[in-house]
Amino acid sequence: VPVASGTGGMQTVTLIPGDGIGPEISSAVMKIFETAKAPIRWEERNVTAIKGPGGRWMIPPDAKESMDKSKIGLKGPLKTPIAAGHPSMNLLLRKTFDLYANVRPCISIEGYKTPYTDVNLVTIRENTEGEYSGIEHVIVDGVVQSIKLITEDASRRIAEYAFEYARNNQRNSVTAVHKANIMRMSDGLFLRKCREVAENYKDIKFTEMYLDTVCLNMVQDPTQFDVLVMPNLYGDILSDLCAGLIGGLGVTPSGNIGANGVAIFESVHGTAPDIAGLDLANPTALLLSAVMMLRHMGLHDYGNKIQTACFDTIRDKKVLTKDLGGNSKCSEFTADICRRIQDLD
Amino acid sequence: HYPHTPTSFLPPPAKYGGRHTVTLIPGDGIGPELLNHVREVFRFSCVPVDFEVVHVNSAVETEDDINNAITAIRRNGVALKGNIETKHTMAPSVKSRNNLLRTSLDLYANVMHCQSLPGVQTRHKNIDIMIIRENTEGEYSSLEHESVSGVVESLKIITRNNSLRIADYAFKLAREKGRRRVTAVHKANIMKLGDGLFLQCCREVASGYPDITFDSMIVDNTTMQLVSKPQQFDVMVMPNLYGNVVSNVCAGLVGGPGLVPGANYGHVYAVFETATRNTGKSIANRNIANPTAMLLASCMMLDHLKLYDHASSIRNAILNTMNETRLHTADIGGQGTTSEVVQTIMRFIQSKGQLTSEY
């Protein structure tokens, strides 16, 4: 449940514009929010890796302070430097705020045609453990062991989040995705925790499905799925598969839920350095993530208004960015959405 | 037919009086009925194959049944099987029988050819992808332990030997089939050592095949690409779990689990089944299952036994029957029954003038 912070009804949100096209799509979002008169006060911060007192990598203290206070963040794409000596920024953020749940609602965008229509599902991915523990060893030359970690606590936590999310967003069912036939103990533990939590949410239907069966059915009929909850790797694969169904990372929103009430919403596409600064970027993914953020904060009316304007612009097809099949500028796309918001008022 | 190791490595074929003996494992769910239809079609077409039926009871904890099956396959060299259910309500020590079979017989290559069928309505057209999946290690190593209460570790094992072996299989097959490109699917950005080793082995093997283009793709991007532009893929090679995901996505894209056959090859043994290995409990014994995948798998088996004419004859009959939309089973949008499809296939075979037994 969101906590209102800030004064005069305005709520503070930490904005991390990011790299590449990050700054321009962030500007687009801020402009649209301003037009919609959304009660958001943006606090811009940069996130680069710095070395802390103990020699450990961390995010800048002012960024952490801002997020700890506001509890809500919106983030553009961050570049992953190769051989910079520090872990990826996304990983650093995840660890700093214990962002344990990655949530991606995948809803077909009317007007942006893909072979799949009527997609309306949500993937909820455990984001702290599983196959991404980073623990690997060379046992003997030519034999490598990668460790997948599944814990009772993390499994329970993600299951609880999934059912809470379902309840708060009027979703009917939660499906646990697993491979407990092969990974008996690890996925078996995950499944058991989901079953236990399901007992406390009798109003939500709970089902279980093998990962391969989900994949098989998803590409034939995605309408049969509602909320899906799963460990890290399956979540990584399935959330991208589902993004592919609705049109790709350029139009898919994403949210990360952390402990202590922190939530960071982000676009999951890359920094697109080749078009950075050229007013060509598509702000849809970041905008829809911002809409997700508004809903998380209880500001549903603003969220709906902005989403409607965005979808109407896309459906109308007159002012589309290149990746959506048009040849308009980012600023023109943004202006069209702003115009529609004003008309809706 | 698929590549074999030189015949000097193979045991003498289980072939007496011109007839082959093949192990048949009915399995659970729709397995038994589908395999009965295979036998029906074989009998009708006078295929010189005798089946040694071995039952594996998925409800018991002992491994006697599966060990019998494995012994029978060692004896005959070839098997056709339905999926054996894994009741994961049983203790974790009771491992998947299917997995046990694959690892004991070292069936290291799972091969699936996914092709759009003209008679079937799908969102994507012109798909022609060969998937070669490492079938014995990776995430399916069945090595798990609970080190601390509430903390489970599951080990994924990648070895140089098995990675080289599967990459070699993929490139050899690509060359034999005249395919132009092999794509390795991985997650080496996260699993740097494990998938990194796999990728490195693929690169090494690729260097010996300059006529074939080699590239790689991260698994999450691969699934995104598959649902938007599957026509870009040619041959794909990958470790076990990603193989599970990719083969199911591809089977779904061409029309579902009822259509695609699968094969598991080792140096010595070969086991054929449906590609997506579904038990299909909810549709069992209702005469609605699609017999296509299992029948096509039996044709792959006939090719393996060098009974090419029989394989072609049955395969042609199946593909022709697929064009009759009114016969489509429920999984591909129709209301036809399994037996109607099978009868039509047999009638087609008969109409071609082959020798058949009494109808």
Short mmCIF file of C-alpha atoms in Angstrom, two decimals, chain B residues 13-25 35-53 76-81 270 272 294-295 297-311 314 355 357:
data_model
loop_
_atom_site.label_atom_id
_atom_site.label_comp_id
_atom_site.label_asym_id
_atom_site.label_seq_id
_atom_site.Cartn_x
_atom_site.Cartn_y
_atom_site.Cartn_z
CA PRO B 13 21.00 -55.06 -35.20
CA ALA B 14 18.18 -56.97 -33.53
CA LYS B 15 17.04 -58.26 -36.83
CA TYR B 16 16.18 -61.87 -37.46
CA GLY B 17 14.54 -63.26 -40.53
CA GLY B 18 14.38 -59.74 -41.96
CA ARG B 19 12.27 -58.51 -39.04
CA HIS B 20 13.40 -55.95 -36.48
CA THR B 21 12.59 -56.04 -32.80
CA VAL B 22 11.90 -52.69 -31.18
CA THR B 23 11.25 -51.98 -27.51
CA LEU B 24 7.91 -50.30 -26.90
CA ILE B 25 7.19 -48.43 -23.65
CA LEU B 35 1.25 -46.55 -29.55
CA ASN B 36 -1.59 -48.96 -30.19
CA HIS B 37 -2.40 -46.93 -33.28
CA VAL B 38 1.23 -47.16 -34.37
CA ARG B 39 1.04 -50.92 -34.07
CA GLU B 40 -2.22 -50.90 -35.98
CA VAL B 41 -0.73 -48.94 -38.86
CA PHE B 42 2.43 -51.06 -38.90
CA ARG B 43 0.43 -54.29 -38.93
CA PHE B 44 -1.74 -52.97 -41.71
CA SER B 45 1.25 -51.90 -43.80
CA CYS B 46 3.11 -55.15 -43.16
CA VAL B 47 6.04 -53.32 -41.61
CA PRO B 48 8.65 -55.95 -40.59
CA VAL B 49 8.89 -54.72 -37.00
CA ASP B 50 7.97 -56.67 -33.88
CA PHE B 51 7.48 -54.76 -30.67
CA GLU B 52 8.71 -55.97 -27.30
CA VAL B 53 6.36 -54.22 -24.89
CA ASN B 76 17.12 -54.19 -29.20
CA GLY B 77 18.99 -50.95 -29.80
CA VAL B 78 15.86 -48.97 -30.65
CA ALA B 79 12.73 -47.94 -28.76
CA LEU B 80 9.46 -46.09 -29.23
CA LYS B 81 7.96 -44.63 -26.09
CA ALA B 270 17.99 -44.41 -30.38
CA PHE B 272 11.72 -42.06 -30.51
CA MET B 294 3.63 -40.35 -32.48
CA LEU B 295 3.09 -41.72 -35.99
CA ALA B 297 8.03 -40.47 -34.61
CA SER B 298 7.50 -44.07 -35.70
CA CYS B 299 8.46 -43.01 -39.26
CA MET B 300 11.67 -41.48 -37.92
CA MET B 301 12.28 -44.84 -36.27
CA LEU B 302 11.69 -46.67 -39.53
CA ASP B 303 14.24 -44.41 -41.22
CA HIS B 304 16.69 -45.24 -38.47
CA LEU B 305 16.10 -48.95 -39.16
CA LYS B 306 16.72 -48.22 -42.86
CA LEU B 307 13.12 -49.19 -43.72
CA TYR B 308 12.91 -46.07 -45.89
CA ASP B 309 10.08 -47.14 -48.17
CA HIS B 310 7.77 -47.91 -45.28
CA ALA B 311 8.72 -44.65 -43.59
CA ILE B 314 3.32 -43.80 -43.88
CA LEU B 355 0.97 -54.59 -49.81
CA SER B 357 -2.95 -56.85 -44.49
#
